[in-house]
Each structure stands twice: as C-alpha cells, then as structure tokens.
Coordinates of C-alpha atoms and ligand atoms in Angstrom, one line a residue:
M1490 CA 76.1 104.9 100.9
T1491 CA 79.6 106.5 101.2
L1492 CA 82.4 105.1 102.9
S1493 CA 81.8 106.6 106.0
N1494 CA 78.5 106.1 106.4
S1495 CA 78.8 102.4 105.6
L1496 CA 81.6 102.5 108.5
A1497 CA 79.6 104.4 110.6
A1498 CA 76.7 101.7 110.2
L1499 CA 78.9 98.7 110.9
D1500 CA 80.3 100.6 113.8
A1501 CA 76.7 101.4 115.3
A1502 CA 75.9 97.6 114.4
H1503 CA 79.1 95.8 116.1
H1504 CA 80.9 98.3 118.6
L1505 CA 80.0 99.1 121.5
H1506 CA 82.5 102.4 122.5
P1507 CA 83.9 103.4 125.8
F1508 CA 83.0 106.1 127.4
T1509 CA 79.9 106.7 124.8
D1510 CA 76.2 107.3 124.8
A1511 CA 75.5 104.4 122.7
R1512 CA 72.1 105.9 121.3
A1513 CA 73.8 108.9 120.5
L1514 CA 76.7 107.4 118.6
E1515 CA 74.1 105.0 116.7
A1516 CA 72.2 108.3 115.6
K1517 CA 75.1 110.5 114.8
G1518 CA 78.1 108.1 114.0
P1519 CA 81.6 108.2 115.0
L1520 CA 83.8 111.0 114.1
I1521 CA 86.1 108.4 112.1
I1522 CA 89.8 109.5 111.9
E1523 CA 91.8 107.8 109.3
R1524 CA 95.2 108.9 109.4
G1525 CA 98.0 111.0 111.7
E1526 CA 100.8 113.4 110.5
G1527 CA 103.0 115.3 113.0
V1528 CA 100.3 116.8 115.2
H1529 CA 97.2 116.6 112.9
V1530 CA 95.0 113.9 112.2
Y1531 CA 92.8 113.4 109.4
D1532 CA 89.0 112.3 109.3
N1533 CA 87.7 109.5 106.7
T1534 CA 86.3 113.0 104.8
G1535 CA 89.6 114.5 104.5
K1536 CA 89.3 117.0 107.1
K1537 CA 92.4 118.4 109.1
Y1538 CA 92.2 118.3 112.9
I1539 CA 95.3 120.0 115.1
E1540 CA 95.0 117.4 117.7
A1541 CA 95.5 119.3 121.2
M1542 CA 94.7 116.4 123.5
S1543 CA 97.1 113.9 121.8
G1544 CA 94.8 111.2 121.6
L1545 CA 94.0 110.4 125.2
W1546 CA 96.7 112.4 126.7
S1547 CA 99.5 110.1 125.0
V1548 CA 100.8 110.3 121.9
A1549 CA 103.9 112.6 123.2
L1550 CA 105.6 112.4 119.4
G1551 CA 102.9 113.2 117.2
F1552 CA 101.2 110.9 114.9
S1553 CA 103.9 110.1 112.3
E1554 CA 107.3 109.0 114.0
T1555 CA 108.3 106.3 111.7
R1556 CA 111.3 105.7 114.1
L1557 CA 108.7 103.8 115.8
A1558 CA 107.0 101.8 113.6
E1559 CA 110.6 100.7 112.1
V1560 CA 111.5 99.4 115.8
A1561 CA 108.3 97.8 115.7
Y1562 CA 108.8 96.1 112.7
E1563 CA 112.1 95.1 112.9
Q1564 CA 111.2 93.3 116.6
L1565 CA 108.5 91.4 115.0
K1566 CA 110.9 89.7 112.7
K1567 CA 113.3 89.4 115.1
L1568 CA 111.4 87.6 118.1
P1569 CA 107.6 88.9 117.8
Y1570 CA 106.8 87.5 121.0
Y1571 CA 108.3 85.9 124.4
H1572 CA 107.3 86.5 127.6
T1573 CA 109.1 86.9 131.2
F1574 CA 107.1 84.7 133.4
S1575 CA 108.7 81.7 135.0
M1576 CA 112.6 82.5 134.9
K1577 CA 112.4 83.5 131.2
G1578 CA 113.6 87.3 130.0
H1579 CA 114.5 89.1 126.5
E1580 CA 116.8 91.8 125.9
P1581 CA 114.0 95.2 125.0
S1582 CA 112.3 94.5 128.4
I1583 CA 115.5 94.0 130.3
R1584 CA 117.2 97.6 129.1
L1585 CA 113.8 99.2 129.3
S1586 CA 113.5 98.6 132.9
E1587 CA 117.2 99.7 133.3
K1588 CA 116.3 103.1 131.2
L1589 CA 113.2 103.5 133.7
A1590 CA 115.3 103.4 136.8
E1591 CA 117.3 105.8 135.5
W1592 CA 114.4 108.5 134.2
A1593 CA 112.6 107.6 137.5
P1594 CA 113.4 109.5 140.9
E1595 CA 116.0 108.1 143.0
G1596 CA 115.3 105.0 144.7
L1597 CA 112.8 104.1 142.3
S1598 CA 114.9 101.3 140.4
H1599 CA 112.3 98.1 139.7
V1600 CA 109.5 97.4 137.6
L1601 CA 106.8 95.4 136.9
Y1602 CA 105.1 95.6 133.3
T1603 CA 101.1 95.5 132.3
S1604 CA 99.6 96.7 128.9
S1605 CA 97.5 99.6 130.6
G1606 CA 96.9 101.9 132.9
S1607 CA 94.2 100.1 134.9
E1608 CA 95.7 96.8 135.1
A1609 CA 99.2 98.9 136.4
N1610 CA 97.4 100.2 139.0
D1611 CA 95.0 96.8 139.9
T1612 CA 98.5 95.5 139.8
I1613 CA 100.2 98.0 142.5
V1614 CA 96.8 97.1 144.8
K1615 CA 98.2 93.6 144.7
L1616 CA 101.7 94.5 145.0
V1617 CA 101.2 96.8 148.1
W1618 CA 98.8 94.3 149.9
Y1619 CA 100.9 91.0 149.0
Y1620 CA 104.2 93.8 150.7
N1621 CA 102.3 94.1 153.4
N1622 CA 101.2 90.6 154.0
A1623 CA 105.0 89.9 153.4
L1624 CA 105.9 92.4 156.7
G1625 CA 103.3 90.6 158.9
R1626 CA 100.9 93.4 158.7
R1627 CA 97.8 91.9 157.5
E1628 CA 95.4 94.7 158.7
K1629 CA 97.3 97.5 156.6
K1630 CA 95.1 97.3 153.7
K1631 CA 92.7 100.3 152.8
F1632 CA 93.3 103.3 150.0
L1633 CA 93.2 106.8 150.1
A1634 CA 92.3 108.5 147.2
R1635 CA 90.9 111.6 145.9
K1636 CA 87.3 112.7 144.6
N1637 CA 87.7 113.5 140.9
A1638 CA 90.9 111.1 140.5
Y1639 CA 90.8 108.9 137.6
H1640 CA 93.1 105.9 137.8
G1641 CA 91.7 103.3 135.4
I1642 CA 88.4 101.8 135.1
T1643 CA 89.0 97.9 136.6
M1644 CA 88.0 96.4 139.5
A1645 CA 90.6 97.8 141.9
S1646 CA 91.7 100.7 139.4
G1647 CA 88.4 101.4 139.0
S1648 CA 87.5 101.7 142.6
L1649 CA 90.5 104.3 143.4
T1650 CA 89.1 106.8 140.8
G1651 CA 86.7 109.0 142.7
I1652 CA 84.4 110.4 139.5
P1653 CA 81.1 109.1 140.4
V1654 CA 80.0 108.4 136.9
D1655 CA 82.6 105.8 136.5
H1656 CA 81.2 104.0 139.2
K1657 CA 77.1 104.2 138.3
D1658 CA 75.7 100.8 137.6
F1659 CA 79.1 99.1 137.9
D1660 CA 78.7 98.5 141.7
L1661 CA 82.3 99.8 142.3
P1662 CA 84.1 101.0 144.1
I1663 CA 84.7 97.1 145.5
L1664 CA 88.2 98.0 147.0
P1665 CA 88.1 99.3 150.9
V1666 CA 89.2 103.1 150.1
I1667 CA 88.6 106.3 151.3
H1668 CA 88.0 109.3 148.9
L1669 CA 89.4 112.8 150.0
T1670 CA 88.7 116.3 149.2
C1671 CA 89.8 117.1 145.6
P1672 CA 92.5 119.8 145.8
H1673 CA 90.4 121.8 143.5
H1674 CA 90.4 125.6 145.2
Y1675 CA 88.4 127.2 142.8
R1676 CA 85.6 124.5 143.8
E1677 CA 86.2 123.3 146.6
G1678 CA 87.5 126.3 148.6
A1679 CA 85.1 128.0 151.1
E1680 CA 84.4 131.4 150.7
G1681 CA 86.8 133.8 151.6
E1682 CA 89.4 130.8 152.0
T1683 CA 92.7 131.3 150.6
E1684 CA 94.9 128.5 148.7
A1685 CA 97.1 128.2 152.2
Q1686 CA 94.5 127.9 154.0
F1687 CA 92.6 125.6 152.1
T1688 CA 95.7 123.1 151.6
A1689 CA 96.0 123.5 155.3
R1690 CA 92.1 121.9 155.7
L1691 CA 93.0 119.3 153.0
L1692 CA 96.1 118.1 155.0
A1693 CA 93.9 118.1 158.4
E1694 CA 91.3 116.4 157.1
L1695 CA 93.9 114.1 155.6
E1696 CA 95.3 113.6 159.2
E1697 CA 92.0 112.9 160.7
T1698 CA 91.0 110.1 158.2
I1699 CA 94.6 108.6 159.5
A1700 CA 93.5 108.9 163.2
R1701 CA 89.9 107.9 162.7
E1702 CA 90.7 104.5 160.6
G1703 CA 94.3 103.7 162.5
A1704 CA 97.3 104.0 160.6
D1705 CA 97.7 100.3 160.5
T1706 CA 95.0 99.6 158.7
I1707 CA 96.1 102.0 155.6
A1708 CA 98.4 100.8 153.1
A1709 CA 98.7 103.7 150.8
F1710 CA 97.3 107.1 149.5
I1711 CA 97.4 107.6 145.5
G1712 CA 97.2 110.5 143.2
E1713 CA 97.7 111.5 140.2
P1714 CA 100.3 114.5 140.8
V1715 CA 98.1 117.0 138.2
M1716 CA 94.5 115.3 137.7
G1717 CA 93.6 114.8 133.9
A1718 CA 90.8 113.2 133.5
G1719 CA 88.9 114.8 136.5
G1720 CA 89.4 118.5 134.5
V1721 CA 93.2 118.9 134.8
I1722 CA 93.1 120.0 138.6
V1723 CA 96.5 121.6 139.6
P1724 CA 96.8 121.2 143.4
P1725 CA 98.0 124.3 145.5
A1726 CA 101.5 124.9 146.6
G1727 CA 102.2 122.9 149.7
Y1728 CA 99.7 120.5 149.0
W1729 CA 102.0 117.9 147.8
P1730 CA 105.3 118.0 150.2
G1731 CA 102.0 118.2 153.1
V1732 CA 100.6 114.9 151.8
E1733 CA 104.1 113.4 151.5
A1734 CA 105.2 114.3 155.5
I1735 CA 101.7 113.1 156.2
C1736 CA 102.2 109.4 154.7
R1737 CA 105.8 109.3 156.0
K1738 CA 105.0 109.9 159.9
N1739 CA 102.3 107.3 159.4
D1740 CA 104.2 104.3 157.4
I1741 CA 101.9 105.0 154.5
L1742 CA 102.9 104.4 151.0
L1743 CA 102.8 107.1 148.5
I1744 CA 101.8 106.3 145.0
A1745 CA 102.5 108.5 142.4
D1746 CA 99.6 107.9 139.2
E1747 CA 102.0 109.5 136.5
V1748 CA 100.0 107.5 133.6
I1749 CA 99.5 111.6 132.0
N1750 CA 101.7 113.5 133.7
G1751 CA 104.8 111.1 132.9
F1752 CA 107.2 111.4 130.2
G1753 CA 107.9 115.3 129.9
R1754 CA 104.0 116.5 130.3
L1755 CA 104.3 118.9 133.0
G1756 CA 108.0 120.5 131.7
T1757 CA 109.7 117.7 134.0
P1758 CA 110.5 114.2 133.8
F1759 CA 107.6 113.2 136.0
G1760 CA 105.1 115.0 137.7
A1761 CA 106.1 114.4 141.2
E1762 CA 109.1 116.7 140.7
K1763 CA 107.0 119.3 139.5
M1764 CA 104.9 119.0 142.5
G1765 CA 107.7 118.7 144.9
F1766 CA 107.4 115.1 146.6
T1767 CA 108.9 111.6 145.6
P1768 CA 106.8 108.5 145.7
D1769 CA 107.4 105.0 146.7
I1770 CA 105.8 104.0 143.5
M1771 CA 104.7 105.6 140.2
T1772 CA 102.2 104.1 137.6
T1773 CA 103.5 105.3 133.8
S1774 CA 102.1 104.4 130.9
K1775 CA 100.6 106.7 127.7
Q1776 CA 103.7 108.4 126.4
I1777 CA 105.6 105.7 127.3
T1778 CA 105.4 104.3 124.0
S1779 CA 103.3 107.7 123.0
S1780 CA 100.5 105.0 122.8
Y1781 CA 101.9 103.5 119.6
I1782 CA 101.6 100.1 121.2
P1783 CA 99.9 99.1 124.5
L1784 CA 102.0 99.2 127.4
A1785 CA 102.6 100.3 131.0
A1786 CA 104.7 100.2 133.9
V1787 CA 104.7 100.1 137.9
V1788 CA 108.4 101.9 138.5
F1789 CA 108.7 101.0 142.3
S1790 CA 111.3 101.6 145.6
D1791 CA 114.3 99.0 146.4
A1792 CA 112.5 98.7 149.8
I1793 CA 109.2 97.3 148.4
Y1794 CA 111.4 95.2 145.9
Q1795 CA 113.3 93.6 148.7
A1796 CA 110.4 92.3 150.8
V1797 CA 108.7 91.0 147.9
A1798 CA 111.4 89.4 146.8
D1799 CA 112.1 87.5 150.0
N1800 CA 108.0 86.6 150.1
S1801 CA 108.3 85.3 146.4
H1802 CA 111.2 83.2 148.2
R1803 CA 109.6 82.1 150.7
I1804 CA 106.1 81.3 148.8
G1805 CA 108.1 79.8 145.7
T1806 CA 107.0 82.1 143.4
F1807 CA 105.1 86.2 142.6
A1808 CA 102.1 84.7 141.5
H1809 CA 101.3 87.6 139.0
G1810 CA 101.8 88.4 135.7
F1811 CA 100.1 89.0 132.5
T1812 CA 100.7 87.0 129.1
A1813 CA 101.4 90.0 127.4
A1814 CA 103.1 92.0 130.2
G1815 CA 106.6 93.6 128.9
H1816 CA 105.9 92.5 125.5
P1817 CA 109.1 92.7 123.3
V1818 CA 107.7 94.8 121.0
A1819 CA 105.8 97.4 123.3
T1820 CA 109.3 97.6 125.1
A1821 CA 111.6 98.0 121.9
V1822 CA 109.1 101.1 121.2
A1823 CA 108.7 102.5 124.5
L1824 CA 112.9 102.4 124.3
E1825 CA 112.8 104.3 120.8
N1826 CA 110.1 106.6 122.2
L1827 CA 112.3 107.8 125.2
K1828 CA 115.4 107.9 123.3
I1829 CA 113.7 110.1 120.9
I1830 CA 112.4 112.1 123.8
E1831 CA 115.8 112.5 125.0
E1832 CA 117.5 113.3 121.7
K1833 CA 115.1 116.4 120.9
D1834 CA 114.4 116.9 124.3
L1835 CA 110.9 117.0 124.5
V1836 CA 110.7 117.5 128.3
G1837 CA 112.6 120.6 127.6
N1838 CA 110.4 121.5 125.1
A1839 CA 107.5 121.1 127.1
A1840 CA 109.1 123.4 129.8
R1841 CA 110.1 126.3 127.5
L1842 CA 106.3 126.4 125.6
E1843 CA 104.7 126.2 129.1
A1844 CA 105.0 130.2 129.8
Q1845 CA 103.5 130.6 126.2
F1846 CA 100.8 128.0 126.2
Q1847 CA 99.7 128.5 130.2
G1848 CA 99.8 132.6 129.6
G1849 CA 97.5 131.9 126.2
I1850 CA 95.4 129.6 128.2
R1851 CA 94.8 132.1 131.2
A1852 CA 93.8 134.8 128.6
L1853 CA 90.7 132.9 127.7
A1854 CA 89.6 133.6 131.1
Q1855 CA 88.6 137.3 129.4
S1856 CA 85.9 135.3 128.2
P1857 CA 82.2 135.7 129.6
L1858 CA 81.9 131.8 129.5
V1859 CA 85.5 130.9 131.3
G1860 CA 85.4 131.1 135.4
E1861 CA 88.4 129.2 135.7
A1862 CA 91.5 128.7 133.2
R1863 CA 94.3 127.0 134.9
G1864 CA 97.0 123.8 133.9
V1865 CA 100.5 123.4 134.2
G1866 CA 103.3 122.4 131.6
L1867 CA 101.8 121.2 128.2
M1868 CA 98.4 120.5 130.6
A1869 CA 95.5 122.9 130.8
A1870 CA 91.8 123.6 131.1
V1871 CA 89.1 126.4 131.3
E1872 CA 86.5 126.0 132.9
M1873 CA 82.9 127.3 131.7
V1874 CA 79.8 128.2 133.8
A1875 CA 76.9 130.0 133.7
D1876 CA 78.1 132.8 135.8
K1877 CA 81.4 134.0 136.6
A1878 CA 80.5 136.3 140.1
T1879 CA 79.4 133.3 141.5
K1880 CA 80.9 130.3 139.8
R1881 CA 77.2 129.0 139.1
P1882 CA 77.5 125.8 136.7
F1883 CA 75.0 125.4 133.8
S1884 CA 72.0 124.5 134.5
K1885 CA 72.6 120.9 132.2
P1886 CA 76.0 120.1 132.8
G1887 CA 78.0 119.0 130.4
Q1888 CA 75.2 120.3 127.3
V1889 CA 77.7 123.5 126.7
G1890 CA 81.0 121.6 126.8
Q1891 CA 79.2 119.3 123.8
I1892 CA 78.2 122.6 121.7
A1893 CA 81.9 123.6 122.5
N1894 CA 83.3 120.5 121.2
A1895 CA 81.2 120.2 117.9
F1896 CA 82.4 123.4 117.5
A1897 CA 86.0 122.8 118.1
H1898 CA 85.3 120.1 115.6
E1899 CA 83.8 122.5 112.8
E1900 CA 87.0 124.8 113.2
G1901 CA 89.6 121.8 112.8
L1902 CA 90.3 121.4 116.7
I1903 CA 90.5 118.3 118.7
L1904 CA 89.9 119.2 122.4
R1905 CA 88.2 117.1 125.6
A1906 CA 85.2 118.0 126.8
I1907 CA 85.0 116.9 130.3
G1908 CA 81.1 118.1 131.6
D1909 CA 81.5 121.8 131.0
T1910 CA 85.2 122.2 131.3
L1911 CA 87.6 122.0 127.8
A1912 CA 91.0 120.2 128.2
L1913 CA 94.0 120.5 125.9
C1914 CA 97.5 118.4 126.5
P1915 CA 98.9 118.7 122.7
P1916 CA 102.1 116.3 121.5
L1917 CA 105.4 117.4 123.3
I1918 CA 106.8 117.9 119.6
V1919 CA 104.3 121.2 119.3
T1920 CA 106.1 124.2 118.4
E1921 CA 105.5 128.0 119.2
A1922 CA 103.4 128.2 116.0
D1923 CA 101.4 125.2 116.8
V1924 CA 100.7 126.5 120.3
A1925 CA 99.7 129.5 118.9
E1926 CA 97.6 128.4 116.4
I1927 CA 95.9 126.1 119.4
L1928 CA 95.1 129.3 121.4
R1929 CA 93.8 131.0 118.4
L1930 CA 90.7 128.2 117.8
M1931 CA 90.7 127.9 121.6
G1932 CA 89.4 131.7 121.2
V1933 CA 87.3 131.3 118.1
V1934 CA 85.4 128.1 119.8
L1935 CA 84.9 130.0 123.3
E1936 CA 83.3 133.0 121.3
R1937 CA 81.3 130.9 118.9
T1938 CA 80.0 128.8 122.0
A1939 CA 79.4 132.4 124.0
A1940 CA 77.0 133.3 121.1
A1941 CA 75.3 130.3 120.8
V1942 CA 74.7 130.1 124.8
A1943 CA 73.4 133.6 124.5
E1944 CA 71.1 132.9 121.4
Q1945 CA 69.6 129.9 123.0
D1946 CA 69.5 131.5 126.4
I1947 CA 71.4 128.7 128.2
A1948 CA 71.9 129.0 131.8
Ligands
PLP3047 N1 95.8 106.3 135.7 C1 95.4 107.9 134.6 C2 95.8 109.3 135.5 C3 94.8 108.1 133.4 O1 94.6 108.9 133.4 C4 94.6 106.8 133.1 C5 93.7 106.7 131.4 O2 93.5 107.7 131.1 C6 94.8 105.7 133.7 C7 95.0 105.4 134.8 C8 94.1 104.1 132.9 O3 95.0 104.2 131.7 P1 94.0 103.0 130.7 O4 93.3 103.7 130.0 O5 95.4 102.7 129.6 O6 93.5 101.4 131.6

C-alpha cells in the first residue's frame, strides 16, 4: 500500500468530513494536500495546483508566509495562552482590537472575539438580543436574512444561513428568522424585469415584511455584502443603500457578514464599503489571519457597546465568552497578517487586478456552457447551464460542476464547484501572471467540460 493509499484508508476509517458525501469519500479517498508555496499547493503525490479558492476563501497571504509562522512561534514561547475573562487581558488582543477599529468604517469601535465565523454569528444573535433586552425591547428579536446566504452552521448561524441543504435533516432553522429573496437578478429577476425594477421589488418585499411582522419584533437584518458560498452573488446597484435606508427608518440593526468580503477581497477594506452602506455590526474571520490559525471578530458600534456595557453593570457581568476567544497566538498572527496586508498594499492589489480578473471571467461567458459570468474584486463565478437562452439548469444539479471540478484538478487548478457554478477567489497576493494563468486554466476546464457534456449527452 502506498502512503497516499494508507492515509486515504485511515481517513475513511476515522474522519467524517464536513460538506462531503461520506460514501463517496470512502470510495475515492480525499485529495490530500501536503504543502503550500505562495499561491500554490502540492498534494501528497507531488502534483502542483494553483489554489484559486484561497483554501476556503481565506488565505489572503498565500500558503508560505513565514512571518506569520515566526510571530506564532514567538508568541507561543512568550505567552502561549491566556484568556480575557473576568478582568484579565493580554497585549495581542488589545492591539488587535485597536487595529480592527482603525480598519473598520467610522463608528465601529468595539470588538468581541470568537474562533470561527459561525461562533461569531451565534455571538451576534446573543449580542443583539442582549442589547434589545438592555433597552427594554423584549419583543424585538426576529432576524431578516436572505435565501442562499451562508452565515455558518451552528444552531443560530445555521438558522440564519438560507441554503436548503444546510438545514436538511439538521432540524434547522430554530431561530425566528425570515429569509427574503436572494438579490440575484439572473436567477430571481422576472421575465423582462430590469435590474432597477428587480431592486425596487426586493426593497418593497423588505418593507412589506417589516410592516407585516411589525418593526418592534425585528431585531436585525444580516447579509454578506457579496454572497460567497451561495454562488458569488453580487447584488444590483442600489440594493444595499436601499436596505440600509429601510433598516434605519425602522430601527433595525444592519449586520454585514464580512467573513469572506473583509480585509480587501473586493478591493476595499470591507465589502460594505464597496456596496455602499455602513453596518452597525460586522462579522469578520478568514482573511483576518489568512486562516493560518482560527480567529473571528465581531466589530460593532459604540451605541451597541454603551447599552451592553450598562446592562453588564446592572447584571454584574456580560456572561458570554469562549476559552479560546481572542487567543494570544491567534491575535498576534492577525496583527502581523494585517500589517503585511498594509505593507504590501494587498487591498490595492485586489483593486488593481479587478479589471483583468473580472474582464477575463466575463470573457468566459462565450463558452456554450456559461449562462452567467459574475463577480467583483477578486471573487468571481461562472454559472453553467443546460440552455443559455432559457437559463435552464442541468437536469441533475451538480453533476456537471463535479465533472468540471475533476478536470480542474487534472489541470492543476483548485476552484470550488457550488452545484454547477464554478467559483474562484484567489489569494490577495496574486500577480497579473497568476490571474492570467487561472483564466487560461478556466478556459481549458470549460472547453473540456463542454466536450464531456456533449459526448455524454447531458442536459
Ligand atoms: N459567514 C460567511 C459569509 C462565511 O462564508 C462563512 C464560512 O464560509 C461563515 C460565516 C462561517 O465561518 P466558519 O466556517 O469559520 O464557521
């Protein structure tokens, strides 16, 4: 038995993988990634891949930034662990809170840490309830989210998520949450409806929902400025400013889930800036440490902080927190990671490469398979369809996506197949040459997939 085979057998014997068909994994074994270098990773047979998904939309600095490793090692030697419960603190978490307030839009000046995006969104649900209870608004508890949104998988964040398969057989949602129409004009727009008309219809739906439920029962609206896991959905112009205005009018908090968009992904520090709105709360994670180590941060307004601080004083404590929240090693790595993003102007790099990347993605719409090519900044997707004229999806959803995914692996490209949509989200350190290579490989993958679809007569 080769090493890769024995590892695959051990894996199948003991490890239940996230977001995986366990029986398919037992049959085929996982792709085992062994090491990384810049924007590339290598599997355990030595095969090289350009990692055009940054892992899970998250490795901003690529896969070999030794400065992060060194900072982690130094912190592990100096103070490997301490917590921030009950009047304790440590320097890395203090400095990172200051840094996040500096990066965040004006007015978002307070930070609460967790170790994952899911925990951060769970924490936000509790923070928002605590805040409304502090203000005596005990009925103001419902959440508004969108269909196709991804906010994580824990009980509360999984309830906010609007992807049906993420609820199926998990008995979710358990929160009082209403999922509104996904702002995807290509899929949700009515026949002949312009983007402006579509936006107006979605904003009317929001107003009608608030009127029906009562603004005094709705706590917050949560959304990813640009949706990621739902298929890279860029809302039409005017959508977010419209949502913001309606939330403000009805005293509903606005939460931007920046777990993917944050720290430069769209060519701006945060996605909300690119989409033209200012939230009350942001969920951040992933690129905060380039995912070298787990960390998430909830960044929120002073108004929320003041009410929460008063209530903690009344009760005697803010009784929420995780053992690893604001971990010294994770916060030290985040500080160094943000320092490197600043030094190398990687937010600017995303903005500068946007035209080349998005132009190349749009050109892929010439493929007979591609119904829509979309994206913004350094995230993009092509949606493959059975019939471009009618936008008809393939009869077996996800089958063609998997074919394309297998060709991509063969060609040395890592992308993400979301059903029959192929997503790309390369590290922020990519160069013009890397972008050109990713686009060239995407062209090859689409060509080979189109040939396979024709040959196997899949429609
Ligand atoms: N929010 C968004 C927008 C995400 O994309 C994700 C993960 O992909 C999460 C929340 C959940 O983060 P985690 O997987 O760290 O729990």
